Coordinates of C-alpha atoms and ligand atoms in Angstrom, one line a residue:
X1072 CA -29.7 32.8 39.0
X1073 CA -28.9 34.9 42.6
X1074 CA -31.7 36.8 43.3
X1075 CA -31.0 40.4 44.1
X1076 CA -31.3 41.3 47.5
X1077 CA -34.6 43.0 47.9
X1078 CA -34.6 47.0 48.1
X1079 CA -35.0 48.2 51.7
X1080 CA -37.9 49.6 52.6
X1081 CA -36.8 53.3 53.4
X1082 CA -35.0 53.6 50.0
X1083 CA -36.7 56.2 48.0
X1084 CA -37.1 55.0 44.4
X1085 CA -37.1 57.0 41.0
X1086 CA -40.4 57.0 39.6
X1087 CA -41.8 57.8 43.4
X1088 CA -40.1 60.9 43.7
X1089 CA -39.2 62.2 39.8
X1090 CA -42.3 63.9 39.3
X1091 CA -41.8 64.0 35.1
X1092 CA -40.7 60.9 33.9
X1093 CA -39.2 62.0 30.8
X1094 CA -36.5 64.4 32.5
X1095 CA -34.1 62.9 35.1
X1096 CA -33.9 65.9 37.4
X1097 CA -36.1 66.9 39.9
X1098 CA -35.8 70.1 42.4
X1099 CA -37.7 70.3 46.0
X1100 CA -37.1 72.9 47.8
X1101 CA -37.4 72.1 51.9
X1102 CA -37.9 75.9 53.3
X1103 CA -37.8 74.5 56.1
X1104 CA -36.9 71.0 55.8
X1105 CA -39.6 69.0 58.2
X1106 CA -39.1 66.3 59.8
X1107 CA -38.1 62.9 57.4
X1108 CA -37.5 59.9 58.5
X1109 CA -34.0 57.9 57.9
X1110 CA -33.7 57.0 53.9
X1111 CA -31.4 55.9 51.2
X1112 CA -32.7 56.9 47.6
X1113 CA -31.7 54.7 44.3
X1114 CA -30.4 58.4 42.7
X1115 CA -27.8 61.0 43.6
X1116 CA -29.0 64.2 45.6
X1117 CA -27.4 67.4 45.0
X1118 CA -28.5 69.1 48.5
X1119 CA -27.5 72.9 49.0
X1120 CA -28.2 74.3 52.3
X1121 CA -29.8 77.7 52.0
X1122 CA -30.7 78.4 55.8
X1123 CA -30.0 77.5 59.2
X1124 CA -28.2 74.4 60.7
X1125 CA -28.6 70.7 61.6
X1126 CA -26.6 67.9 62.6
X1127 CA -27.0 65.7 59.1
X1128 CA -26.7 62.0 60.2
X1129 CA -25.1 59.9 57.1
X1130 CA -23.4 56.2 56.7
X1131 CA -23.6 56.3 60.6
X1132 CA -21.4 58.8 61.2
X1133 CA -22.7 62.9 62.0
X1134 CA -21.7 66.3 60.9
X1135 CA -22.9 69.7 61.5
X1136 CA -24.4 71.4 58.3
X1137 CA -24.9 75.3 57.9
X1138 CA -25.7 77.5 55.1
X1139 CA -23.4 77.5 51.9
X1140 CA -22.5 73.7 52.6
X1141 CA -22.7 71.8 49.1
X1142 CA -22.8 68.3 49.2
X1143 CA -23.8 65.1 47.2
X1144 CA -25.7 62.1 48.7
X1145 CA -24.9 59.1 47.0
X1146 CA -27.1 56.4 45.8
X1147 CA -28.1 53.6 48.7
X1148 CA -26.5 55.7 51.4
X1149 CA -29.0 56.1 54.3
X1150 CA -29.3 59.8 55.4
X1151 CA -31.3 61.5 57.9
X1152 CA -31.4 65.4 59.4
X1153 CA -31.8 66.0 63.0
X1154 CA -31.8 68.9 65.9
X1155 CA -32.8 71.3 62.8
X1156 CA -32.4 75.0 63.4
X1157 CA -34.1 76.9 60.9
X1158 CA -32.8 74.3 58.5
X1159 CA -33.8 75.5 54.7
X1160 CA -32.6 73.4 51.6
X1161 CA -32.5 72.7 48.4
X1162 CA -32.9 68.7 46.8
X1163 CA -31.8 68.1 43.5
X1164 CA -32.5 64.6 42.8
X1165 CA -30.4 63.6 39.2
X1166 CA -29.7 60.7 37.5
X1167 CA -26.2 60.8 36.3
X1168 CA -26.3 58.0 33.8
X1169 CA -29.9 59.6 32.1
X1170 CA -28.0 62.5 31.9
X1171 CA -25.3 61.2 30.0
X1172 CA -22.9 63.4 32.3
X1173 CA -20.2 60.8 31.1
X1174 CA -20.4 63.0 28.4
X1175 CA -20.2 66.6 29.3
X1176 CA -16.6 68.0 28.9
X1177 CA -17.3 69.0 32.9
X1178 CA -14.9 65.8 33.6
X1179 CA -12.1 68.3 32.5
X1180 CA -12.7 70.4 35.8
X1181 CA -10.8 68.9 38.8
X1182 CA -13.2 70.3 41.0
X1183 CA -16.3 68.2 39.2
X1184 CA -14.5 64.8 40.1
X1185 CA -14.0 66.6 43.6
X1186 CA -17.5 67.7 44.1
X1187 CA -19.6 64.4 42.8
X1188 CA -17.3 61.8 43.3
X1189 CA -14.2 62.1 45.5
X1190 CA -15.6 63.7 48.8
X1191 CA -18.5 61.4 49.1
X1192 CA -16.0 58.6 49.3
X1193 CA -13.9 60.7 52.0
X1194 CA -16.2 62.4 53.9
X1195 CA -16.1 60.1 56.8
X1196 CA -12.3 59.8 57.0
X1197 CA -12.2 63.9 56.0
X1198 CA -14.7 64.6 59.2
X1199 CA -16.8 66.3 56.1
X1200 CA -13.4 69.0 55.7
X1201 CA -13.6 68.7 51.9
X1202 CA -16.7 69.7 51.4
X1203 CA -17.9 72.3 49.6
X1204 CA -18.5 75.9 51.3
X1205 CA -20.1 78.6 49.1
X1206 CA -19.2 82.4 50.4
X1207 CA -22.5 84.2 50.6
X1208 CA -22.4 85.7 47.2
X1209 CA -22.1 82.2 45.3
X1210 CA -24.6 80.9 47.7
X1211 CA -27.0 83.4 46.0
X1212 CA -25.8 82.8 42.4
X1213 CA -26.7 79.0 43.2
X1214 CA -29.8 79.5 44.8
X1215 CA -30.9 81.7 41.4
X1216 CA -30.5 79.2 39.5
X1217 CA -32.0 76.7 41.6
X1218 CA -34.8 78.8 41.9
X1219 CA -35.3 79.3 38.0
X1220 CA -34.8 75.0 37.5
X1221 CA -37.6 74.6 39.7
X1222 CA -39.5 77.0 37.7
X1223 CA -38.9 75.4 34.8
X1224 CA -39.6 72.2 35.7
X1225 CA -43.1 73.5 38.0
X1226 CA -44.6 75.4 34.4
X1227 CA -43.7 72.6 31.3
X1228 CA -43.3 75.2 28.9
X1229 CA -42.4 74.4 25.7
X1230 CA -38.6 73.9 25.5
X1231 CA -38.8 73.2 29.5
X1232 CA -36.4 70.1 29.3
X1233 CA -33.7 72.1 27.4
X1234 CA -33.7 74.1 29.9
X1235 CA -33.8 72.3 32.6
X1236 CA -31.1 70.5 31.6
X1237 CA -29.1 73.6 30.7
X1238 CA -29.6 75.2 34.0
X1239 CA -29.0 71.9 36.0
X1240 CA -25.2 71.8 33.8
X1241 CA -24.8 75.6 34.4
X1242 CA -24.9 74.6 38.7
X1243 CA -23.1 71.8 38.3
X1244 CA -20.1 73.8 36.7
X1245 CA -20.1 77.1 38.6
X1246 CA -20.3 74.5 41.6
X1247 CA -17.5 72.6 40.3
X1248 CA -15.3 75.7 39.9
X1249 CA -16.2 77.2 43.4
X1250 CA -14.9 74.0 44.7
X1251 CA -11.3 74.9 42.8
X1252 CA -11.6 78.1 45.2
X1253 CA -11.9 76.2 48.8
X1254 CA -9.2 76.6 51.1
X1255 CA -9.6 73.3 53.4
X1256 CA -6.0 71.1 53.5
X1257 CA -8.2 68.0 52.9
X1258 CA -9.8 69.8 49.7
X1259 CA -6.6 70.5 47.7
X1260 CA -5.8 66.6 48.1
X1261 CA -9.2 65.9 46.6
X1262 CA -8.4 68.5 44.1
X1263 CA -5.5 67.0 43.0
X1264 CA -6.7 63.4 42.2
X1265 CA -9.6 65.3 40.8
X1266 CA -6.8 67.0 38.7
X1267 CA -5.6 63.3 37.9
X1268 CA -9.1 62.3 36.9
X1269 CA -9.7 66.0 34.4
X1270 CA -6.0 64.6 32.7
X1271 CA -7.3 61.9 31.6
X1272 CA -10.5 63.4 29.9
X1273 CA -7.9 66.0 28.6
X1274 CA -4.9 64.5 27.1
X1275 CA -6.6 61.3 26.2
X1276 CA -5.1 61.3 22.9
X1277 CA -1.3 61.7 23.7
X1278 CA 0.8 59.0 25.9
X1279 CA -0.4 58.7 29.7
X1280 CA 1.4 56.8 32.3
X1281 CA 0.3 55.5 36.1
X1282 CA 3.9 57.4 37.1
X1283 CA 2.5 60.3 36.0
X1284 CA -1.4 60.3 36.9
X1285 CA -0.2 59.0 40.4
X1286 CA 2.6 62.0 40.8
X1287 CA -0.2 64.5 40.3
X1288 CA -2.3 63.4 42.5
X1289 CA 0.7 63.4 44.9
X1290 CA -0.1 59.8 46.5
X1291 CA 1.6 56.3 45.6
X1292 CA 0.4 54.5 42.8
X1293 CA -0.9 51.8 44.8
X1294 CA -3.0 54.0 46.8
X1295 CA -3.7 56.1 43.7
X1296 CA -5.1 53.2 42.0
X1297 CA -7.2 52.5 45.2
X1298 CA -8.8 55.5 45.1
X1299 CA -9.7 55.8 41.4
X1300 CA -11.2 52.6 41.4
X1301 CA -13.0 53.3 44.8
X1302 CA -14.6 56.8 43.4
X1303 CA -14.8 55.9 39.1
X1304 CA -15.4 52.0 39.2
X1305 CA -12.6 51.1 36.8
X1306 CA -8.6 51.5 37.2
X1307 CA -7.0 53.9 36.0
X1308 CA -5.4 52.7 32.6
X1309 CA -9.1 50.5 32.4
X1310 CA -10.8 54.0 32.1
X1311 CA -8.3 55.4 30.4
X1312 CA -8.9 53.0 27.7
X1313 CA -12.6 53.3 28.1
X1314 CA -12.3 57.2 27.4
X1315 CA -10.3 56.3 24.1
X1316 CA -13.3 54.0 22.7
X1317 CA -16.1 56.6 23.9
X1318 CA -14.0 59.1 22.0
X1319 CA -13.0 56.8 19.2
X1320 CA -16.8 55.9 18.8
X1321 CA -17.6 59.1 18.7
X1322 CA -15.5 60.2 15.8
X1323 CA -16.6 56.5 14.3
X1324 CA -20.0 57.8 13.9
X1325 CA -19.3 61.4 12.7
X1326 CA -16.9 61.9 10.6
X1327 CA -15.2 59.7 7.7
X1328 CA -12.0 59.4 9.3
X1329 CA -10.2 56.0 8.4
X1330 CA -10.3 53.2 11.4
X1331 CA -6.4 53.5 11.6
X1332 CA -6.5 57.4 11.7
X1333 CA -9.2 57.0 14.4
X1334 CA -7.3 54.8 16.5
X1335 CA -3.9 57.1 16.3
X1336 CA -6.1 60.2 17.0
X1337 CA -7.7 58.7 20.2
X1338 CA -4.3 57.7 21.9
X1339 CA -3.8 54.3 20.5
X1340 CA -0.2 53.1 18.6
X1341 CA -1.4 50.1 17.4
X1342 CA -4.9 50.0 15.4
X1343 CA -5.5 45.9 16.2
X1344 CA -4.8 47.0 19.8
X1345 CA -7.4 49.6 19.3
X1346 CA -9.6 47.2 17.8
X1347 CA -9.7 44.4 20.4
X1348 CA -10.2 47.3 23.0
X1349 CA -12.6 49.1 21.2
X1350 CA -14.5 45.6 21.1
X1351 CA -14.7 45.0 24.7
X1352 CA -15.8 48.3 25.4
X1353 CA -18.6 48.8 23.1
X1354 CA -19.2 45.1 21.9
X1355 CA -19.0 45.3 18.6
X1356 CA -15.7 46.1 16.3
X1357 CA -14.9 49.6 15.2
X1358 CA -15.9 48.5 11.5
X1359 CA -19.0 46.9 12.8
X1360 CA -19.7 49.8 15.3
X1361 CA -19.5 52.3 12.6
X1362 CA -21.7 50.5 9.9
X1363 CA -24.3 50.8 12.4
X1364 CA -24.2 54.1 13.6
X1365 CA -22.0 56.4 11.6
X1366 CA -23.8 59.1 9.9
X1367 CA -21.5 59.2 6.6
X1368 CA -18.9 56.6 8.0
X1369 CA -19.5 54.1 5.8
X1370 CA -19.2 55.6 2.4
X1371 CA -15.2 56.8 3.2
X1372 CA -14.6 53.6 5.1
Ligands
LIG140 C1 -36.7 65.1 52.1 C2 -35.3 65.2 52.5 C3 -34.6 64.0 51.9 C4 -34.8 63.9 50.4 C5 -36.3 64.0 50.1 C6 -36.5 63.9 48.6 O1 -37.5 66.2 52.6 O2 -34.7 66.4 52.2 O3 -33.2 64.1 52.1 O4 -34.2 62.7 49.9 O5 -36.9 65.1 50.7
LIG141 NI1 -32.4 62.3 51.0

């Protein structure tokens, strides 16, 4: 076996910095950010800039942040804030795949895929043009709620992880949708793959084509299917499939809906096609699948 290369030693690792290990969200609030040496973290970092400026140094490139700016740090990127003017922000360190944010019916927002995934991969080649900018009265609505997440997570009150997680979905969308609102040239083209992206977690169920995914996104297919992979990890018609089985799973383990009905439902027109893809997806067969999870599945079938 390869070993893995070891971890670097300015990477900042979950259980260091998650203060409650049962919830994979954690708010700090830098007012004002000190002085922090060069990192990469093994999480995602929402960061919201509340006050001030800096030049943020990220991937080896630099860009000048100022209140309003909204931006995600991705995992293993090294990050660093310098020549800080009354800098003031707000962390929030998630873990996406904890979450289960493959899950939430966010993906339908063009502006979620634009936020979290898309302009992390083009903020060097955008100059950081696509980022976010919240107008001052969104900039308060944000900083509300990540005032009350803190809270939450600070006091442990019963019901605290409910909420948490409630208030942590509620940013994420009325960030999502203020990114729908941002005027930037380079941030309509990221809305409009996004907008490829949301069609897929729409319309899964009726007939989808490259032609047509690529067309709204307005870019070739070829570079289309570069920059799907590049920002979801699969290509297109992969994850397009891969949405079907979640989906298909889904109503596999809920409701008593025959395999074949299941199958036509999801998007599929052929229900051994659906079970060979359903199998490589979640290793197991539909029948199999549902035998082991289904909640009433298996009386009906
Ligand atoms: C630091 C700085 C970093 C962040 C850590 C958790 O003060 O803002 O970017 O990763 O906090
Ligand atoms: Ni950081």
């Amino acid at each position: 076996m390869v070993k893995p290369p070891p971890e670097p030693d300015n990477k900042l690792q979950k259980q260091d910095f998650f203060e409650d290990p049962t919830l994979p969200l954690q708010v700090y609030i830098r007012d004002p950010q000190p002085e922090f040496p060069v990192h990469s973290h093994g999480f995602d970092e929402l960061v919201i800039i509340l006050k001030g400026t800096a030049r943020h140094v990220i991937d080896g490139q630099e860009f000048l942040v100022r209140a309003g700016d909204v931006f995600v740090v991705s995992p293993n990127l090294e990050h660093q804030y310098r020549e800080m003017h009354g800098l003031a922000l707000a962390n929030i360190l998630f873990d996406s795949a904890a979450l289960a944010m493959e899950q939430w019916d966010i993906r339908a927002l063009p502006g979620f895929h634009a936020l979290f995934s898309l302009e992390p991969t083009f903020r060097t080649q955008h100059n950081f043009r696509s980022r976010l900018q919240l107008p001052e009265q969104k900039l308060d609505k944000a900083n509300g709620l990540v005032r009350e997440l803190s809270r939450e997570t600070e006091q442990r009150n019963p019901g605290y992880r409910v909420m948490a997680r409630g208030l942590f979905m509620q940013l994420a969308v009325m960030l999502s949708r203020a990114y729908s609102t941002t005027p930037t040239e380079e941030s309509i083209g990221l809305l409009r793959i996004g907008d490829a992206i949301a069609h897929i977690e729409t319309n899964f169920a009726e007939k989808i084509t490259l032609d047509e995914l690529a067309a709204k996104s307005h870019l070739s297919k070829r570079h289309f299917t570069r920059v799907f992979q590049e920002c979801i990890g699969r290509s297109p018609i992969d994850h397009l499939k891969h949405v079907r089985c979640k989906k298909a799973a889904e109503l596999l383990r809920g409701t008593g809906r025959t395999i074949t009905d299941i199958a036509f439902d999801c998007g599929f027109s052929d229900s051994n096609y659906f079970t060979r893809c359903f199998r490589q997806t979640m290793s197991a067969t539909p029948r199999q699948y549902r035998e082991k999870n289904g909640d009433i599945g298996t009386i009906q079938g």
